[in-house]
Coordinates of C-alpha atoms in Angstrom, one line a residue:
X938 CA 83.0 116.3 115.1
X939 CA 84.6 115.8 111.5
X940 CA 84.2 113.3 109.4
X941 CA 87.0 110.9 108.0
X942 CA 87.1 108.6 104.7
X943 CA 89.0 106.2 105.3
X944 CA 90.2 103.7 102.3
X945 CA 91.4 100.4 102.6
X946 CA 93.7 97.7 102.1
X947 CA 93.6 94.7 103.2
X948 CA 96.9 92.5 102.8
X949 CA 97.5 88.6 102.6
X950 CA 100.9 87.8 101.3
X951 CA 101.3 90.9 100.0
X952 CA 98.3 91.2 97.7
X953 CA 95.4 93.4 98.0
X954 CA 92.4 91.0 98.8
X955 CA 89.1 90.9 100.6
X956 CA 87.4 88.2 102.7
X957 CA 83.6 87.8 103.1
X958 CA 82.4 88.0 106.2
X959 CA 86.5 87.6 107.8
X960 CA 86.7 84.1 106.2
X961 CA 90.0 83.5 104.6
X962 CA 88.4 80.8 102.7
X963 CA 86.5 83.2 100.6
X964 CA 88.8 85.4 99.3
X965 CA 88.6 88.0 96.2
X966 CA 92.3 89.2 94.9
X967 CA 92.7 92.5 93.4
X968 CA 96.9 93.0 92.7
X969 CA 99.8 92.9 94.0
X970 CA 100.2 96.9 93.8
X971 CA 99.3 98.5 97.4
X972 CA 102.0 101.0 97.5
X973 CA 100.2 102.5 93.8
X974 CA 96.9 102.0 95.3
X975 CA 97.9 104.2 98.4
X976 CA 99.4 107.0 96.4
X977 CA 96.4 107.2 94.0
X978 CA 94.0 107.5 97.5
X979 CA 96.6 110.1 98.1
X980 CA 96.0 111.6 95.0
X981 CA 92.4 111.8 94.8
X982 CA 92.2 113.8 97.7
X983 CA 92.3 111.2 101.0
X984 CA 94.4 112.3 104.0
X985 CA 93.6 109.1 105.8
X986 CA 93.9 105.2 104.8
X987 CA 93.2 101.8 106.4
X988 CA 96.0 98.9 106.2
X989 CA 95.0 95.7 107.4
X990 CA 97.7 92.8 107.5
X991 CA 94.9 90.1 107.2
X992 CA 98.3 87.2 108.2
X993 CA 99.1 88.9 111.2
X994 CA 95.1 89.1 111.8
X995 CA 95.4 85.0 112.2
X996 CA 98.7 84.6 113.0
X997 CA 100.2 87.6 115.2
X998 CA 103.3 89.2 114.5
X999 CA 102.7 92.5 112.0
X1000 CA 104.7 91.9 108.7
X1001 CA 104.2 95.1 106.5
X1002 CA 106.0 97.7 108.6
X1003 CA 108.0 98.0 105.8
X1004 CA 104.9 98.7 103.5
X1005 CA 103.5 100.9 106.3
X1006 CA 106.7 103.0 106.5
X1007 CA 106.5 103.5 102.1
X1008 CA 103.1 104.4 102.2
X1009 CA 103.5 107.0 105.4
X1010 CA 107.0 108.4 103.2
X1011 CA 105.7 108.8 99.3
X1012 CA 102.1 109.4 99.4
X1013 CA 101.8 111.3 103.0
X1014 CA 98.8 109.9 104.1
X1015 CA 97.8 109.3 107.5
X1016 CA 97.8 105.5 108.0
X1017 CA 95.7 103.7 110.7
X1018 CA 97.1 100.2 110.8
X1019 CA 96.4 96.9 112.2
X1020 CA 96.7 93.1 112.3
X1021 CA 98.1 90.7 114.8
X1022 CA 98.5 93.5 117.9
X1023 CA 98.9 91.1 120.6
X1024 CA 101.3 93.4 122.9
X1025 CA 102.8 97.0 124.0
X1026 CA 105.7 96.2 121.9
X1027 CA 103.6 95.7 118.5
X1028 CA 101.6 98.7 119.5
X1029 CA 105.0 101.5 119.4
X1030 CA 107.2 99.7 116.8
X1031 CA 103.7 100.4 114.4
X1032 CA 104.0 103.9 115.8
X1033 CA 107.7 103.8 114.9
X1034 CA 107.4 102.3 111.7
X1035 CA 105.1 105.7 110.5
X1036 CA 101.2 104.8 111.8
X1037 CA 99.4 107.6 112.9
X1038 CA 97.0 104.8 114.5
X1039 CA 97.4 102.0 115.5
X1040 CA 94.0 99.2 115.5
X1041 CA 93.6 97.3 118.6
X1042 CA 91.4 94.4 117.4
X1043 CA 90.7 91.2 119.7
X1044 CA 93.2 91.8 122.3
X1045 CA 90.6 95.2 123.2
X1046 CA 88.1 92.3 123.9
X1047 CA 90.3 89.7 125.7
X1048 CA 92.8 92.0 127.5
X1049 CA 90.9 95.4 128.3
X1050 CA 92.8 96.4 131.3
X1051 CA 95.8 95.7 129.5
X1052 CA 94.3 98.1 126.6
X1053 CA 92.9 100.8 128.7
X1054 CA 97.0 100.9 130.0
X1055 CA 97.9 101.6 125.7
X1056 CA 95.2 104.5 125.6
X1057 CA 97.1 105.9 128.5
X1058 CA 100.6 105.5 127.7
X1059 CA 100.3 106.1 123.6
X1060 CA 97.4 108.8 124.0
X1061 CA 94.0 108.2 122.6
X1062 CA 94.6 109.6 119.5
X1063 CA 97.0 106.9 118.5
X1064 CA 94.8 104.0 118.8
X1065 CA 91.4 103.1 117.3
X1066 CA 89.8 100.2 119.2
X1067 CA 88.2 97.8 116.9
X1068 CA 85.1 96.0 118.2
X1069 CA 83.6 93.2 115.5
X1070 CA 79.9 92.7 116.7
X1071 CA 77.3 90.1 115.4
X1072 CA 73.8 90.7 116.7
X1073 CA 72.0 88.1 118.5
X1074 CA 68.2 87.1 118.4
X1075 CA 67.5 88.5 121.7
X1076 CA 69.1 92.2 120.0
X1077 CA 72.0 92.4 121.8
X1078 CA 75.6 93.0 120.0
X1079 CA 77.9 90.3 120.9
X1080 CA 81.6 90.5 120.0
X1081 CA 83.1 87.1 118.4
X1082 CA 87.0 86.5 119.2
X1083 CA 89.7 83.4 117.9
X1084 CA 88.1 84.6 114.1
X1085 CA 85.1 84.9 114.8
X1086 CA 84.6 81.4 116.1
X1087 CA 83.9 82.4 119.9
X1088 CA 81.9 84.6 121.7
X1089 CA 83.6 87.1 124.5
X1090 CA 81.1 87.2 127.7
X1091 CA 80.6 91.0 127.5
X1092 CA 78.8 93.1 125.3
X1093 CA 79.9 95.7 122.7
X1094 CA 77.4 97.9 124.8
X1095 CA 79.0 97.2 128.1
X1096 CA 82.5 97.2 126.7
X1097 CA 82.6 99.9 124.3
X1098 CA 81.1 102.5 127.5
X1099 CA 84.2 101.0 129.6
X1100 CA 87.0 102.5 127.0
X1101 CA 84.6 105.7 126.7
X1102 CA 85.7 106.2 130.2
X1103 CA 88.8 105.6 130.2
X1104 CA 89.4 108.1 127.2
X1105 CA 89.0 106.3 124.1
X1106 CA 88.8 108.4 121.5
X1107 CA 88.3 106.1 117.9
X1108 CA 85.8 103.1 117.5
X1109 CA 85.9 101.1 114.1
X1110 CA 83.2 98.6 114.9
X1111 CA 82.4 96.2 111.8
X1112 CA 79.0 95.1 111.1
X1113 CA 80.6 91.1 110.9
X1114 CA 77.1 90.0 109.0
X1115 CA 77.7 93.0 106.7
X1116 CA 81.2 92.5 106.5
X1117 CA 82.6 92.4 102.4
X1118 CA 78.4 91.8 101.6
X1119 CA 78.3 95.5 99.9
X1120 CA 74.7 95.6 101.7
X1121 CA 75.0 98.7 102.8
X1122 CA 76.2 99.8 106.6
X1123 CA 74.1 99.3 109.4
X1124 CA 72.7 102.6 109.9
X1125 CA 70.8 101.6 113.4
X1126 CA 73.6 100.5 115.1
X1127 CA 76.2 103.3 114.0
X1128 CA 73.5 105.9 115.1
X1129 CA 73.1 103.8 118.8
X1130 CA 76.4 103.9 119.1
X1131 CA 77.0 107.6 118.4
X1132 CA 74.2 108.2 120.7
X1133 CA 75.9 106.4 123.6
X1134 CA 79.8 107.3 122.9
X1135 CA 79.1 111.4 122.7
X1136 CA 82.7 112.2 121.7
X1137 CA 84.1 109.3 120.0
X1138 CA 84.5 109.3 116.7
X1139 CA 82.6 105.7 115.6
X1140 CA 84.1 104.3 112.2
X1141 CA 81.2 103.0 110.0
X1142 CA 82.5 99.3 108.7
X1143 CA 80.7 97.1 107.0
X1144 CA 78.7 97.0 104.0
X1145 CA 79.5 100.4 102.8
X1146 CA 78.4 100.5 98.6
X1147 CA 78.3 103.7 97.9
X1148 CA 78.7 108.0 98.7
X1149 CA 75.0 107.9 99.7
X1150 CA 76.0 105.0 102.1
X1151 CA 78.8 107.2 103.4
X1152 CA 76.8 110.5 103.3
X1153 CA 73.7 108.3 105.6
X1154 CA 76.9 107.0 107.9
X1155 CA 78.0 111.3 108.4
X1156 CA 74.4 112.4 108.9
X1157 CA 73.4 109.8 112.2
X1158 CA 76.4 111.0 114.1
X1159 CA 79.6 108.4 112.9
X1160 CA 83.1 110.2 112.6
X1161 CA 84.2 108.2 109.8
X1162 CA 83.6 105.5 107.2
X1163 CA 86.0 102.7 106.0
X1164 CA 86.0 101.9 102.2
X1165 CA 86.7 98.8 101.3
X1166 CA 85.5 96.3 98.5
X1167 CA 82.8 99.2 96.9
X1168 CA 86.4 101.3 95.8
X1169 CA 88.2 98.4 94.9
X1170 CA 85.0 97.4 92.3
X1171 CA 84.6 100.7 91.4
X1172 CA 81.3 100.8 92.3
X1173 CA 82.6 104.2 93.6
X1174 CA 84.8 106.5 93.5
X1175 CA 87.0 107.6 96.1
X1176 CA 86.5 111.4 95.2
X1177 CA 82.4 110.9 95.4
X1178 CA 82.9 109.7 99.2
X1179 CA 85.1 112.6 100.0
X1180 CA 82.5 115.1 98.7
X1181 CA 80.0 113.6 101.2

């Protein structure tokens, strides 16, 4: 399976920000200048990117197909995109607007049937289901929904085998303690679930701090890494992750 670096953007009111942990009350701005920031990943070598629309995320309704359709135009990358994905609509106007993926977040959890019908219509290439776990005392990887604030009665175990069967083909499953931390990825979970999905490409998200983070992530099995707040520090560089 190859391996994918994927850099990211998060967007709330059209700046470039990042939330610890998913809580919009901790917030850490970094420009205005997304559509630069894409072209230079672009530049450095990156053929894929990660666009959040952290509004949407809360309030449904993606708002930067316009952004989505620049960044697919000028810099040619390959842009998996998501925020807000509540319906089939949302799903092929994304797809429309120039994603080559399209992030099914909390509505994967709530609505699977409903989800497992996307991976069939769209393909499983054009969606990456997005499963945000928080472990529990007893070990088990329970999946938060409503921001985090509730827990859904199945298991990122239990679920995540369920779109395995029914062809998924892209996991991005976020570390929620690790989230925005830069503690590192956790390594135990991405290599359980690369043991248990044989044939999914898992997304590493979550902590990741450096090309030694994203070289451990490519070495226990994961297809892919997302870079978020160690790029946008510069605690990195978007070239060293590529070389990995």
């Amino acid at each position: 399976m190859s391996f994918t670096v994927y850099p990211a953007l998060d967007i709330r009111e059209g700046r470039v920000v990042r939330l610890l942990q998913g809580d919009y009350a901790q917030q850490t701005t970094y420009g205005d200048d997304p559509l630069p920031r894409a072209n230079a990943f672009a530049a450095a070598g990156a053929r894929w990117m990660h666009l959040v629309d952290l509004d949407a995320a809360r309030a449904g309704g993606y708002t930067l197909a316009p952004l989505l359709s620049a960044i697919a135009r000028e810099s040619g990358l390959n842009v998996q995109t998501g925020g807000g994905i509540r319906r089939r609509d949302d799903v092929a106007r994304l797809l429309d607007a120039g994603a080559a993926r399209v992030v099914v977040g909390s509505v994967s959890v709530r609505e699977p049937d409903t989800v497992i019908g996307w991976l069939q219509e769209f393909g499983a290439e054009r969606l990456t289901i997005a499963l945000d776990a928080r472990q529990a005392d007893d070990g088990r990887w329970l999946l938060p929904v409503h921001g985090w604030t509730e827990t859904a009665d199945v298991t990122l175990d239990v679920l995540a085998q369920r779109y395995a069967q029914a062809g998924m083909r892209h996991l991005l499953c976020t570390d929620i303690a690790r989230d925005g931390m830069l503690s590192g990825p956790n390594i135990g979970l991405y290599r359980h679930l690369s043991a248990l999905l044989p044939g999914v490409a898992v997304q590493a998200s979550g902590g990741v701090r450096s090309a030694a983070d994203v070289a451990e992530a490519k070495a226990v099995g994961c297809g892919g890494a997302i870079l978020g707040k160690a790029l946008l520090e510069g605690r990195m560089t978007l070239q060293e992750a590529l070389a990995c």
